[in-house]
Short mmCIF file of C-alpha atoms and ligand atoms in Angstrom, two decimals:
data_model
loop_
_atom_site.label_atom_id
_atom_site.label_comp_id
_atom_site.label_asym_id
_atom_site.label_seq_id
_atom_site.Cartn_x
_atom_site.Cartn_y
_atom_site.Cartn_z
CA MET A 1 -5.00 12.23 11.57
CA LYS A 2 -2.44 9.87 10.08
CA VAL A 3 -1.28 7.31 12.60
CA ILE A 4 2.46 6.68 12.75
CA LYS A 5 2.85 3.08 13.85
CA PHE A 6 5.77 1.93 15.95
CA ASN A 7 6.63 -0.84 13.52
CA SER A 8 5.35 -2.27 10.27
CA ALA A 9 6.51 -5.61 8.88
CA TYR A 10 8.89 -5.15 5.95
CA LEU A 11 8.07 -6.56 2.50
CA SER A 12 10.55 -6.75 -0.35
CA GLY A 13 8.00 -7.65 -3.04
CA LYS A 14 9.48 -11.02 -4.07
CA GLU A 15 8.26 -13.14 -1.16
CA LYS A 16 5.25 -14.64 -2.99
CA GLU A 17 7.24 -15.41 -6.13
CA TYR A 18 9.75 -17.48 -4.14
CA GLN A 19 7.00 -19.14 -2.13
CA ASP A 20 5.26 -20.15 -5.39
CA GLU A 21 8.45 -21.94 -6.32
CA VAL A 22 8.16 -23.98 -3.11
CA PHE A 23 4.68 -25.03 -4.24
CA SER A 24 6.06 -26.15 -7.62
CA ASN A 25 9.02 -27.98 -6.05
CA LYS A 26 6.69 -29.62 -3.52
CA HIS A 27 9.44 -29.66 -0.93
CA PHE A 28 7.93 -27.94 2.09
CA ALA A 29 9.40 -29.43 5.23
CA GLY A 30 12.70 -27.58 5.60
CA ASN A 31 16.44 -27.86 5.07
CA GLY A 32 15.80 -27.75 1.31
CA LYS A 33 16.88 -25.46 -1.50
CA PHE A 34 15.70 -22.20 0.07
CA THR A 35 16.98 -22.94 3.56
CA LYS A 36 20.40 -23.78 2.10
CA LYS A 37 20.36 -20.68 -0.13
CA CYS A 38 19.60 -18.42 2.85
CA GLN A 39 22.32 -20.07 4.91
CA SER A 40 25.01 -19.70 2.28
CA LEU A 41 23.93 -16.14 1.51
CA ILE A 42 24.34 -15.23 5.21
CA GLU A 43 27.63 -17.18 5.39
CA ASN A 44 28.92 -15.13 2.45
CA ILE A 45 27.96 -11.90 4.20
CA VAL A 46 29.06 -12.75 7.71
CA GLY A 47 31.67 -15.53 7.43
CA GLY A 48 31.57 -18.65 9.60
CA ARG A 49 28.82 -21.27 9.48
CA VAL A 50 25.10 -20.51 9.72
CA LEU A 51 21.98 -22.58 10.39
CA LEU A 52 18.48 -21.13 10.10
CA THR A 53 16.18 -21.61 13.08
CA THR A 54 12.50 -21.03 13.78
CA SER A 55 13.31 -17.98 15.94
CA CYS A 56 16.10 -16.25 17.82
CA THR A 57 14.67 -17.85 20.95
CA ALA A 58 15.27 -21.25 19.30
CA ALA A 59 18.78 -20.19 18.26
CA LEU A 60 19.57 -19.23 21.86
CA GLU A 61 18.19 -22.56 23.05
CA LEU A 62 20.29 -24.40 20.48
CA ALA A 63 23.37 -22.49 21.67
CA ALA A 64 22.53 -23.26 25.30
CA MET A 65 22.03 -26.99 24.57
CA SER A 66 25.37 -27.08 22.77
CA LEU A 67 27.19 -25.90 25.91
CA ASN A 68 26.15 -28.88 28.10
CA LEU A 69 25.53 -26.68 31.12
CA SER A 70 24.96 -28.06 34.61
CA SER A 71 23.22 -26.67 37.68
CA THR A 72 26.46 -25.29 39.17
CA ASP A 73 27.24 -23.35 35.96
CA GLU A 74 26.53 -19.63 35.87
CA VAL A 75 25.55 -17.58 32.83
CA ILE A 76 25.78 -13.77 32.95
CA VAL A 77 23.12 -11.85 31.00
CA PRO A 78 21.97 -8.23 31.15
CA SER A 79 18.74 -7.77 33.10
CA TYR A 80 17.69 -5.25 30.47
CA THR A 81 16.77 -7.64 27.64
CA PHE A 82 14.02 -9.81 26.20
CA ALA A 83 13.08 -12.86 28.30
CA ALA A 84 14.55 -15.40 25.85
CA THR A 85 18.14 -14.25 26.50
CA ALA A 86 17.85 -15.62 30.05
CA SER A 87 15.16 -18.26 29.56
CA ALA A 88 17.15 -20.27 26.99
CA PHE A 89 20.01 -20.81 29.45
CA TYR A 90 17.82 -21.16 32.54
CA ARG A 91 15.92 -24.07 31.03
CA THR A 92 19.12 -26.08 30.50
CA GLY A 93 19.59 -25.93 34.29
CA ALA A 94 22.18 -23.15 34.56
CA LYS A 95 22.05 -20.36 37.12
CA ILE A 96 21.30 -16.93 35.65
CA ILE A 97 23.35 -13.97 36.92
CA PHE A 98 21.93 -10.59 35.92
CA ALA A 99 24.29 -7.71 35.16
CA GLU A 100 23.76 -3.96 34.98
CA ILE A 101 23.71 -1.92 31.79
CA ASP A 102 25.54 1.31 31.05
CA PRO A 103 22.91 4.08 31.36
CA ASN A 104 24.03 5.81 28.15
CA THR A 105 24.65 2.90 25.78
CA LEU A 106 22.01 0.60 27.36
CA MET A 107 24.47 -2.29 26.82
CA ILE A 108 25.77 -4.75 29.40
CA ASP A 109 28.21 -3.05 31.80
CA ILE A 110 31.56 -4.80 31.43
CA ASN A 111 32.70 -3.65 34.91
CA ASP A 112 29.67 -5.27 36.51
CA VAL A 113 30.32 -8.41 34.44
CA GLU A 114 33.90 -8.53 35.77
CA ARG A 115 32.62 -8.21 39.35
CA LYS A 116 30.20 -11.09 38.80
CA ILE A 117 32.61 -13.56 37.18
CA ASN A 118 33.68 -16.42 39.45
CA LYS A 119 34.92 -20.00 39.05
CA ASN A 120 31.40 -21.17 38.09
CA THR A 121 30.94 -18.68 35.25
CA ARG A 122 30.56 -20.63 32.01
CA ALA A 123 29.10 -18.10 29.60
CA ILE A 124 28.34 -14.42 29.02
CA VAL A 125 25.42 -13.43 26.79
CA PRO A 126 25.52 -9.73 25.92
CA VAL A 127 22.77 -8.13 23.82
CA HIS A 128 23.35 -5.77 20.89
CA TYR A 129 20.45 -3.47 21.75
CA ALA A 130 18.77 -1.55 18.92
CA GLY A 131 21.13 -3.27 16.49
CA LEU A 132 24.04 -1.23 17.90
CA PRO A 133 27.16 -3.07 19.05
CA CYS A 134 27.81 -3.66 22.72
CA GLU A 135 31.49 -3.64 23.77
CA VAL A 136 31.84 -7.00 22.10
CA VAL A 137 35.57 -6.85 21.36
CA LYS A 138 36.43 -6.11 25.00
CA ILE A 139 34.00 -8.76 26.23
CA SER A 140 35.45 -11.27 23.78
CA GLU A 141 38.98 -10.60 25.07
CA LEU A 142 37.76 -10.96 28.65
CA CYS A 143 36.04 -14.26 27.81
CA LYS A 144 39.13 -15.64 26.05
CA SER A 145 41.40 -14.73 28.94
CA MET A 146 39.12 -16.50 31.43
CA ASP A 147 38.05 -19.47 29.27
CA ILE A 148 34.39 -18.40 29.34
CA ASP A 149 32.07 -18.85 26.35
CA LEU A 150 30.67 -15.76 24.65
CA ILE A 151 27.23 -16.04 23.05
CA GLU A 152 26.01 -12.85 21.36
CA ASP A 153 22.30 -12.13 21.38
CA ALA A 154 22.34 -10.27 18.08
CA ALA A 155 18.56 -10.69 17.62
CA GLN A 156 18.22 -7.07 16.51
CA GLY A 157 21.61 -6.81 14.87
CA PHE A 158 21.48 -8.38 11.40
CA GLY A 159 23.35 -6.08 9.02
CA THR A 160 25.41 -4.17 11.59
CA MET A 161 29.19 -4.27 11.23
CA LEU A 162 32.06 -3.08 13.31
CA GLU A 163 35.78 -3.31 12.90
CA GLY A 164 36.53 -7.01 13.12
CA GLY A 165 33.26 -8.30 11.70
CA HIS A 166 29.49 -8.52 11.83
CA LEU A 167 27.47 -8.64 15.03
CA GLY A 168 27.17 -12.27 16.07
CA SER A 169 30.54 -13.30 14.63
CA PHE A 170 32.67 -12.51 17.70
CA GLY A 171 31.42 -15.14 20.15
CA ARG A 172 31.41 -18.91 20.06
CA PHE A 173 27.80 -18.52 18.89
CA GLY A 174 25.75 -15.57 17.67
CA THR A 175 21.97 -15.56 17.42
CA ILE A 176 19.78 -13.56 15.03
CA SER A 177 16.04 -12.94 14.91
CA PHE A 178 13.94 -12.79 11.76
CA HIS A 179 10.76 -11.96 13.68
CA GLU A 180 8.46 -9.54 11.85
CA THR A 181 9.41 -6.73 14.26
CA LYS A 182 13.05 -6.90 13.14
CA ASN A 183 14.52 -5.21 10.04
CA ILE A 184 14.09 -8.25 7.85
CA HIS A 185 12.05 -11.28 8.71
CA CYS A 186 10.02 -14.34 7.71
CA GLY A 187 7.18 -13.93 10.21
CA LEU A 188 8.95 -15.95 12.86
CA GLY A 189 12.51 -16.99 12.16
CA GLY A 190 16.11 -16.79 13.22
CA ALA A 191 19.64 -18.04 12.72
CA ILE A 192 22.58 -19.27 14.72
CA TYR A 193 26.15 -18.37 13.74
CA ILE A 194 28.56 -21.14 14.59
CA ASN A 195 31.90 -19.39 14.74
CA GLU A 196 34.13 -22.30 15.77
CA THR A 197 34.49 -24.96 13.07
CA GLU A 198 34.71 -27.84 15.53
CA ASP A 199 31.24 -26.99 16.92
CA PHE A 200 29.43 -27.36 13.61
CA ASP A 201 28.79 -31.13 13.47
CA ARG A 202 27.34 -31.29 16.96
CA VAL A 203 25.16 -28.20 16.59
CA GLU A 204 23.86 -29.55 13.28
CA ASN A 205 22.89 -32.83 14.95
CA ILE A 206 21.01 -31.04 17.74
CA TRP A 207 19.33 -28.85 15.09
CA GLU A 208 18.32 -31.94 13.07
CA ARG A 209 16.23 -33.32 16.00
CA GLY A 210 19.24 -34.99 17.60
CA THR A 211 20.09 -37.10 14.54
CA ASN A 212 22.91 -37.18 12.02
CA ARG A 213 20.38 -37.05 9.16
CA ALA A 214 22.02 -34.01 7.55
CA LYS A 215 25.25 -36.02 7.31
CA MET A 216 23.38 -38.78 5.46
CA PHE A 217 22.22 -36.26 2.83
CA ARG A 218 25.83 -35.18 2.37
CA GLY A 219 26.85 -38.84 1.93
CA LEU A 220 28.95 -38.91 5.11
CA VAL A 221 26.94 -41.78 6.69
CA ASP A 222 24.65 -44.26 4.90
CA LYS A 223 21.82 -44.28 7.41
CA TYR A 224 21.00 -41.82 10.10
CA SER A 225 20.31 -42.42 13.77
CA TRP A 226 19.79 -40.67 17.10
CA VAL A 227 23.13 -39.28 18.27
CA GLU A 228 22.35 -36.43 20.73
CA PRO A 229 19.45 -34.96 22.69
CA GLY A 230 18.08 -32.55 20.08
CA SER A 231 14.98 -30.84 18.84
CA SER A 232 13.26 -29.58 15.70
CA PHE A 233 14.99 -26.26 15.15
CA TYR A 234 14.67 -25.37 11.47
CA PRO A 235 11.99 -23.46 9.55
CA THR A 236 9.85 -24.77 6.69
CA GLU A 237 10.85 -24.02 3.11
CA LEU A 238 7.92 -21.56 2.88
CA GLN A 239 9.53 -19.44 5.57
CA SER A 240 12.99 -19.76 4.04
CA ALA A 241 11.67 -18.72 0.61
CA PHE A 242 10.09 -15.65 2.23
CA LEU A 243 13.35 -14.93 4.05
CA LEU A 244 15.48 -15.25 0.89
CA ALA A 245 13.47 -12.46 -0.73
CA GLN A 246 14.10 -10.31 2.33
CA LEU A 247 17.82 -11.14 2.58
CA GLU A 248 18.30 -10.11 -1.04
CA SER A 249 16.73 -6.77 -0.16
CA LEU A 250 18.90 -6.04 2.89
CA ASP A 251 20.82 -3.10 1.41
CA LYS A 252 17.61 -1.40 0.26
CA ASN A 253 16.10 -1.92 3.72
CA LEU A 254 19.13 -0.36 5.41
CA ASP A 255 19.23 2.59 2.98
CA GLN A 256 15.59 3.42 3.65
CA ARG A 257 16.05 3.20 7.39
CA SER A 258 19.26 5.20 7.30
CA SER A 259 17.56 8.31 5.88
CA LEU A 260 15.10 8.11 8.80
CA THR A 261 17.74 7.69 11.52
CA GLU A 262 19.80 10.56 10.04
CA GLU A 263 16.80 12.85 10.39
CA TYR A 264 16.05 11.55 13.90
CA LYS A 265 19.65 12.12 15.02
CA LYS A 266 19.73 15.64 13.62
CA ARG A 267 16.41 16.70 15.14
CA LEU A 268 16.71 14.90 18.48
CA LYS A 269 19.74 17.09 19.26
CA ASN A 270 17.21 19.89 19.89
CA LEU A 271 15.78 17.90 22.79
CA ARG A 272 19.01 17.88 24.79
CA LYS A 273 17.91 21.11 26.47
CA TYR A 274 15.06 19.09 28.01
CA GLY A 275 17.49 16.44 29.22
CA VAL A 276 16.46 13.94 26.53
CA ILE A 277 19.33 11.95 25.03
CA LEU A 278 19.60 9.39 22.28
CA GLN A 279 21.13 5.99 23.09
CA ASP A 280 24.86 6.40 22.60
CA SER A 281 27.10 4.25 20.45
CA ALA A 282 30.08 4.92 18.27
CA LEU A 283 31.42 1.41 17.81
CA PHE A 284 29.88 0.50 14.45
CA THR A 285 31.22 0.93 10.92
CA ARG A 286 27.73 0.19 9.53
CA TRP A 287 24.55 0.27 11.63
CA ASN A 288 21.36 -1.52 10.59
CA HIS A 289 19.25 1.39 11.96
CA HIS A 290 17.06 -1.03 13.86
CA ALA A 291 15.64 1.20 16.60
CA ILE A 292 15.71 4.72 17.99
CA ALA A 293 15.86 4.58 21.80
CA CYS A 294 15.57 7.86 23.73
CA ILE A 295 16.37 8.31 27.40
CA PHE A 296 14.22 10.84 29.30
CA PRO A 297 15.04 12.63 32.59
CA THR A 298 12.27 11.04 34.73
CA TYR A 299 9.73 8.23 34.63
CA GLU A 300 6.89 10.77 34.91
CA ILE A 301 8.07 12.70 31.86
CA THR A 302 8.56 9.47 29.91
CA GLU A 303 4.99 8.33 30.61
CA HIS A 304 3.54 11.78 29.93
CA VAL A 305 5.34 11.90 26.57
CA ARG A 306 4.31 8.35 25.64
CA LYS A 307 0.63 8.92 26.43
CA THR A 308 0.46 12.33 24.75
CA LEU A 309 2.15 10.98 21.61
CA LEU A 310 -0.38 8.14 21.57
CA ASP A 311 -3.26 10.66 21.78
CA ARG A 312 -1.71 12.38 18.76
CA GLY A 313 -1.51 9.18 16.72
CA ILE A 314 2.17 8.39 17.31
CA HIS A 315 3.07 5.02 18.77
CA ALA A 316 6.20 5.01 20.94
CA TYR A 317 7.12 1.95 23.01
CA ILE A 318 8.65 1.58 26.44
CA GLY A 319 11.88 -0.36 26.95
CA TYR A 320 12.14 -3.77 28.63
CA VAL A 321 10.90 -4.45 32.13
CA PRO A 322 14.16 -5.64 33.78
CA LEU A 323 14.22 -9.44 34.01
CA HIS A 324 15.55 -9.54 37.58
CA SER A 325 12.41 -7.72 38.75
CA SER A 326 10.05 -9.92 36.69
CA PRO A 327 8.00 -12.72 38.31
CA MET A 328 10.63 -15.25 37.09
CA GLY A 329 13.50 -13.10 38.35
CA LYS A 330 11.85 -12.96 41.78
CA LYS A 331 11.36 -16.73 41.76
CA MET A 332 15.10 -17.03 41.17
CA GLY A 333 15.77 -14.92 44.28
CA TRP A 334 16.37 -11.51 42.73
CA LYS A 335 14.67 -8.47 44.19
CA PRO A 336 14.10 -4.80 43.35
CA GLY A 337 17.17 -2.85 44.42
CA ASP A 338 19.62 -5.51 43.20
CA LEU A 339 20.38 -3.62 39.99
CA PRO A 340 19.67 0.07 40.72
CA ILE A 341 21.07 1.50 37.48
CA THR A 342 19.01 -0.84 35.30
CA GLU A 343 15.88 -0.20 37.39
CA ASP A 344 16.28 3.55 37.07
CA VAL A 345 17.16 3.85 33.39
CA SER A 346 14.79 1.16 32.06
CA ASN A 347 11.89 3.28 33.36
CA ARG A 348 12.98 6.25 31.30
CA ILE A 349 13.31 4.74 27.82
CA LEU A 350 11.01 5.27 24.86
CA ARG A 351 11.58 3.75 21.45
CA LEU A 352 10.27 5.92 18.61
CA PRO A 353 8.50 4.73 15.44
CA MET A 354 10.95 3.19 12.97
CA HIS A 355 10.07 1.20 9.87
CA CYS A 356 10.39 1.32 6.09
CA GLU A 357 6.89 2.67 5.44
CA MET A 358 7.79 5.87 7.29
CA THR A 359 8.92 8.99 5.48
CA VAL A 360 11.34 11.68 6.54
CA ASP A 361 8.26 13.92 7.02
CA ASP A 362 6.94 11.42 9.56
CA VAL A 363 10.20 11.76 11.50
CA VAL A 364 9.78 15.53 11.40
CA ARG A 365 6.25 15.18 12.78
CA VAL A 366 7.37 12.81 15.60
CA THR A 367 10.22 15.08 16.67
CA ASP A 368 8.12 18.27 16.38
CA GLU A 369 5.44 16.72 18.59
CA LEU A 370 8.11 15.62 21.06
CA GLU A 371 9.52 19.12 21.25
CA GLU A 372 6.06 20.61 21.69
CA ILE A 373 5.16 18.20 24.51
CA LEU A 374 8.44 18.72 26.35
CA GLY A 375 8.30 22.48 25.95
C1 PLP B 401 13.48 -10.18 19.33
C2 PLP B 401 14.48 -10.57 20.35
C3 PLP B 401 14.63 -11.90 20.77
C4 PLP B 401 13.69 -12.98 20.37
O1 PLP B 401 13.63 -13.20 19.01
P1 PLP B 401 12.52 -14.21 18.44
O2 PLP B 401 13.00 -14.42 17.04
O3 PLP B 401 11.22 -13.47 18.51
O4 PLP B 401 12.54 -15.43 19.26
C5 PLP B 401 15.66 -12.21 21.65
N1 PLP B 401 16.49 -11.27 22.12
C6 PLP B 401 16.36 -9.97 21.75
C7 PLP B 401 17.33 -8.97 22.29
C8 PLP B 401 15.34 -9.59 20.88
O5 PLP B 401 15.22 -8.30 20.53
#
C-alpha cells in the first residue's frame, strides 16, 4: 500500500548548485550575496522592505521587539494558531488577549476583536490560515481608525495575493515562514516585511544584533556600535542560497499545488451530504494552495476518520489545540469555556495531505477513502 504523507519538503533541484557557490565564495555567515538576492527578489514580488530571518517565530519576535511593548499593553491574537503568534508578544511583556475565529473561515473573528479592543490595545496579530487571507483589509481599516498596530502572521501565506497586495503587506509588519512544512522553505527560515519606511532602520539594527553594522557596510557610518537591544536574527548564506533556489521556483510550486487543490475542491463537494465542509474563503485573487482544511460535524467523526485514514496509509492532521486552553494559556488565567466557538470547531478540523510529490490520483484516493469511511 502506497503511503500518502501529509507533507513532504519541496525541492526545486537547484539548491545544491547555489550552496556550492557559497563554498566557493567562502562567505558563510549571513547577510551576504544570497541573503541580499532573496530579500530583493521578495521585495520585487511583494513591495516594501524585506529582511530574512531564521524563522517566522524569529520574525514575529523581531516585530514584537520593534513595538516597545510594556506590561499594560494588550495584543489580540486568535486562540486558534501556532504558539509563536502569541509567544513572541508575550515574551516582550505584553498581555495576550485571545479572540475567537469564524467557524467557516477559521480566521480571527473581527466582531470578537472589536469587543476586545480597549484603551490598552496596542496590536492585533491575525493569522492567514492555510495561506488563505483573513479579513485583512477590514482589520487594517479598524486598526488605522483606532491607532492600533497590525502585524500579519502570514507564516503560511507566501505567494497568496488579494486585491490590494500580497499577504503580509497590509500591516505595519508581516511575517513569513520558510519552514520545511511550508510551500517553499530553507529547512528553517522566515522573513519580515517592513511596510512603513520609517521603521526600516530600527528593525535592521535589532536584526543585526542590536548594532548599526549594516549601515557601516552601506557606508552610512564609519564604525559600528551597539545602538538597540537586539539579537541575531538572520540566516546563514547556506540557508539563503537554498532559499533562492526555492524562491525562483515559486510559480512552478504553486502550479503543481493548484492542480491538487482543484481536484480536492471538486471532489470534496460530494462530502457535503455528510456535513463535511471545506474551509471557506473567497478573498484571494491568487492562493498559494498551502493547505486543505476540512471541518467535520463532530469530534467523534473527525477522530474516526483520522484513525481510519491512517490505517489505510493516508496521513491527515488535526488542527491547532487552542492556545487559551494550553498549559500556557491556563497560566495566563484563561480557562476552557472562554472561547466556545474556537473550542468546538478546533476539535473538528482535519488537514488533508498536500504537497508537490502528490498526484491528482492521490487526491482521488484520499477523497474516495473519505467518502467510503463517512458512508
Ligand atoms: C509555521 C507557523 C509559524 C512558525 O513558523 P516557523 O518558521 O516554524 O517559526 C507561525 N505561525 C503560523 C501560523 C505558522 O503556520
